[in-house]
PDB file of C-alpha atoms in Angstrom:
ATOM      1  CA  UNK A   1      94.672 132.962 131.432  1.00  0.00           C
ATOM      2  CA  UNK A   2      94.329 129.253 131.035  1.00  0.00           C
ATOM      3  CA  UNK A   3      94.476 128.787 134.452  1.00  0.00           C
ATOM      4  CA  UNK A   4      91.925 131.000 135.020  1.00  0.00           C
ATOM      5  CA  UNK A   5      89.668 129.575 133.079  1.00  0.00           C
ATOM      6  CA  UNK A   6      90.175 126.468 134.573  1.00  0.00           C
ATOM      7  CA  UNK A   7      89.513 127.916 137.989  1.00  0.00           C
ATOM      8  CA  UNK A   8      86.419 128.913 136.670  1.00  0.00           C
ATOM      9  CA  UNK A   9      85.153 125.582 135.185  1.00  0.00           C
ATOM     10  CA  UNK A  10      85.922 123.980 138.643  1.00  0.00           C
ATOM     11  CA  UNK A  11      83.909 126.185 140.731  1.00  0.00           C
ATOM     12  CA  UNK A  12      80.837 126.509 138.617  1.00  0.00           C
ATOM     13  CA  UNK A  13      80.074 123.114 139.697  1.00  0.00           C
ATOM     14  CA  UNK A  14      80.206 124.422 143.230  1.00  0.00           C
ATOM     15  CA  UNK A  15      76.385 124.676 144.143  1.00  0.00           C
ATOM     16  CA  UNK A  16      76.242 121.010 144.372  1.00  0.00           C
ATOM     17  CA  UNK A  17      74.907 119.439 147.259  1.00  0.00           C
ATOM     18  CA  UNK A  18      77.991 117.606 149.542  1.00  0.00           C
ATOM     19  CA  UNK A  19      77.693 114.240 148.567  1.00  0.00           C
ATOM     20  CA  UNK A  20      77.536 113.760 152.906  1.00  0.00           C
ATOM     21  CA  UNK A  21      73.876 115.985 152.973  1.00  0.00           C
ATOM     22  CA  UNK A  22      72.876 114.160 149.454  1.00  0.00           C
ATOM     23  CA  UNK A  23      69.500 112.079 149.365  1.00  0.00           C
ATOM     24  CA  UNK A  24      70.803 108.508 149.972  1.00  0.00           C
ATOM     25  CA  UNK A  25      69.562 105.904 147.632  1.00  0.00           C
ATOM     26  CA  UNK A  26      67.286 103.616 148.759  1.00  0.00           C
ATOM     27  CA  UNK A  27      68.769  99.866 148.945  1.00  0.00           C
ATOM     28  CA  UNK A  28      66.755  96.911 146.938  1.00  0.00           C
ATOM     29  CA  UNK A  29      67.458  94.173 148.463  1.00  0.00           C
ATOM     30  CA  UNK A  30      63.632  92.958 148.366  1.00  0.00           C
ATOM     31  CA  UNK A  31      63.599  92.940 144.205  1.00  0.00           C
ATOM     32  CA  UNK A  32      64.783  89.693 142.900  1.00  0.00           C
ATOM     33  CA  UNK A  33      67.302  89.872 140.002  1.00  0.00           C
ATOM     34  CA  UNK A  34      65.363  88.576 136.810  1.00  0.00           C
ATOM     35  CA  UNK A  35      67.063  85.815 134.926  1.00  0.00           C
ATOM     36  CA  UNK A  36      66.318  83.514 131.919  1.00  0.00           C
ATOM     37  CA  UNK A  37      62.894  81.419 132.143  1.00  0.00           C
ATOM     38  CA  UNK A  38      64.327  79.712 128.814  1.00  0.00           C
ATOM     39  CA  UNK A  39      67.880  80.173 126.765  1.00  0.00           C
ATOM     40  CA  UNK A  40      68.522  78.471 123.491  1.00  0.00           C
ATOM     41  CA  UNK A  41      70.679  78.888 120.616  1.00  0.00           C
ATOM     42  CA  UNK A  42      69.056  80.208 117.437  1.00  0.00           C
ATOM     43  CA  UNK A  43      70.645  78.715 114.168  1.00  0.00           C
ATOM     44  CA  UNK A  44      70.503  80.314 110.950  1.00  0.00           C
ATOM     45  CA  UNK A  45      71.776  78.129 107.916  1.00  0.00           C
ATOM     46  CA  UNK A  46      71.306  74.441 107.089  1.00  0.00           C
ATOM     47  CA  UNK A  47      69.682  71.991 109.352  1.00  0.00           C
ATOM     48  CA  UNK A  48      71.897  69.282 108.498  1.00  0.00           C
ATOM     49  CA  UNK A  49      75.555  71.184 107.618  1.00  0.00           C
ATOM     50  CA  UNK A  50      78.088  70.076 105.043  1.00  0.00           C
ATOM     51  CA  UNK A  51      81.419  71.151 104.851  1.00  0.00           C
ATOM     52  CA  UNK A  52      81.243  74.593 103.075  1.00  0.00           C
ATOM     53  CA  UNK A  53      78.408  75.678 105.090  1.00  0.00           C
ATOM     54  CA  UNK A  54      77.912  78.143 107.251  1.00  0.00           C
ATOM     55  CA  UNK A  55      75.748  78.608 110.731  1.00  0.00           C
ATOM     56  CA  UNK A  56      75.405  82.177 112.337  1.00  0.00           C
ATOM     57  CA  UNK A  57      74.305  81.369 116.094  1.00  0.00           C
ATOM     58  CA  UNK A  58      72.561  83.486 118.205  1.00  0.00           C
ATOM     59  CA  UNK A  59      71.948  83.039 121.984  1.00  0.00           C
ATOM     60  CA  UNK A  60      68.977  83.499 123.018  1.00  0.00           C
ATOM     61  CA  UNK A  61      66.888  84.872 126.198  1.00  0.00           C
ATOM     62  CA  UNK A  62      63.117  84.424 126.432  1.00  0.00           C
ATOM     63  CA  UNK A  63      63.302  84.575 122.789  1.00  0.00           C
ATOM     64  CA  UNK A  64      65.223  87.622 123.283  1.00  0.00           C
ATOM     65  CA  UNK A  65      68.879  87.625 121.555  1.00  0.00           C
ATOM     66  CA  UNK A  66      71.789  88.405 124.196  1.00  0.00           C
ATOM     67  CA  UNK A  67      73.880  90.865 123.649  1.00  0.00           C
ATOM     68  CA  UNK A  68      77.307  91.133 125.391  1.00  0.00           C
ATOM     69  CA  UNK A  69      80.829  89.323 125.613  1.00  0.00           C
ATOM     70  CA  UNK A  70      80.156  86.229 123.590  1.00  0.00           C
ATOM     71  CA  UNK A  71      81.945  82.986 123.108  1.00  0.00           C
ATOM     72  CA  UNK A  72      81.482  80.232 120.053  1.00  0.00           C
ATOM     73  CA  UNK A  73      83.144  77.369 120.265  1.00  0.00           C
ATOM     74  CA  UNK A  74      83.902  73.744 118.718  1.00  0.00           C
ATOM     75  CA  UNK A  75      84.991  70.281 119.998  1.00  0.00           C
ATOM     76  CA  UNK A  76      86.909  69.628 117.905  1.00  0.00           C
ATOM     77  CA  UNK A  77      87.785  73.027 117.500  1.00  0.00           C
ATOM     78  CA  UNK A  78      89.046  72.191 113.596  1.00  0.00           C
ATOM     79  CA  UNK A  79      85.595  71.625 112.207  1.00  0.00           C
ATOM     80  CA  UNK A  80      84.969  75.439 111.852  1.00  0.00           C
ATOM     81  CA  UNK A  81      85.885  78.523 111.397  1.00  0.00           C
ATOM     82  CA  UNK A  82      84.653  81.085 113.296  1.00  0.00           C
ATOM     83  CA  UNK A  83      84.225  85.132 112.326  1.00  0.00           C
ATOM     84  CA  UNK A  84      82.260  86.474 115.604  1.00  0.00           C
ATOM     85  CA  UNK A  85      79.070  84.741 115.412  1.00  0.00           C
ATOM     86  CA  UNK A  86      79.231  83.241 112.270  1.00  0.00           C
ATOM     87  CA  UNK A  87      81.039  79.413 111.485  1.00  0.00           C
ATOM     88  CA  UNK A  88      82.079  77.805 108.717  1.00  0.00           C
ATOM     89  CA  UNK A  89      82.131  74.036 108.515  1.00  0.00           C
ATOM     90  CA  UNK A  90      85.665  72.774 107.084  1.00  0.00           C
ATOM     91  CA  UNK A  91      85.883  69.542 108.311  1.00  0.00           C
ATOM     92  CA  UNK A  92      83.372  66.591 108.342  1.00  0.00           C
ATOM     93  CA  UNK A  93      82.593  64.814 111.558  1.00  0.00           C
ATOM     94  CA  UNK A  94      80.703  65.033 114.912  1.00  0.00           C
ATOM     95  CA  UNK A  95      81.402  67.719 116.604  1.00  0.00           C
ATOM     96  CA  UNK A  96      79.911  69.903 120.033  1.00  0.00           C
ATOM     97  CA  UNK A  97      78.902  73.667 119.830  1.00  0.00           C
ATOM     98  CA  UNK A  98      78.906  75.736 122.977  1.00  0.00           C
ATOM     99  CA  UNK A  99      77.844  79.426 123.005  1.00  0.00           C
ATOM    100  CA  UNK A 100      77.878  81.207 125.987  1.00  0.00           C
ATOM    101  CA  UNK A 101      77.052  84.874 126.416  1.00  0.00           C
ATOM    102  CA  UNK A 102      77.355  86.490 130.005  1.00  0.00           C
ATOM    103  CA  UNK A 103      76.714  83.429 132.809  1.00  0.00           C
ATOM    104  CA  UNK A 104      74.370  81.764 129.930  1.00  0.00           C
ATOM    105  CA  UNK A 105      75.389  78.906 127.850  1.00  0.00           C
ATOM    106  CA  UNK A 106      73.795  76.280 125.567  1.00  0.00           C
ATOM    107  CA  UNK A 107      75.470  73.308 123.573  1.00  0.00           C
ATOM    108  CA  UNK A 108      74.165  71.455 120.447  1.00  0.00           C
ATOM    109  CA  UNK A 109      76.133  67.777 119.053  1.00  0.00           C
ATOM    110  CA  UNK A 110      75.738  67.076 115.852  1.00  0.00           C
ATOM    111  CA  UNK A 111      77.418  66.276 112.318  1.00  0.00           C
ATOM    112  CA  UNK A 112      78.845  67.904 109.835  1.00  0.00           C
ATOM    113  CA  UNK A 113      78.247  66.188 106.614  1.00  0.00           C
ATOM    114  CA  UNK A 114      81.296  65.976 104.161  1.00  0.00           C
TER     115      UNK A 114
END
């Protein structure tokens, strides 16, 4: 009986055009893929952080926020800690952000007061 069913499930799909007589799609090779005209990191939290603070960094896309795999990171990588997009300063000293979302990245230097 299950099988039968089964049988049944498969061919009801069966009016389907063969994909060799399908309408072929038409290639696009004239539109230009549309990138970034400006990407910058949007900071939310103190302009001038102390240890104890924390920063939750966006990238951004034409003013746009990007969406996708992400990446936040510190050099050193001590002075924060990181959950997803949000860091908390730990450590005082001068330090370099780098987000990068997709092929887009920005960095920021700066100093983390103590």
């Amino acid at each position: 009986m299950r099988a039968l069913i089964l049988l049944a499930a498969l061919t009801a799909c069966g009016d389907k055009e063969p994909l060799e007589t399908a309408t072929p799609v038409e290639d696009s090779d004239d539109v230009e893929p549309q990138g970034c005209g400006v990407v910058e990191l949007d900071v939310q939290g103190p302009e001038a952080p102390k240890v104890g603070d924390s920063w939750t960094v966006w990238l951004r896309c034409d003013g746009a926020t990007m969406l996708g795999a992400t990446v936040l990171r510190f050099d050193p990588p001590s002075i924060a800690t990181l959950d997803d997009n949000v860091a908390t300063f730990v450590e005082a000293g001068e330090t370099t952000m780098t987000m990068q979302v997709g092929v887009y990245r920005e960095t920021l230097t700066f100093t983390v007061a103590p």
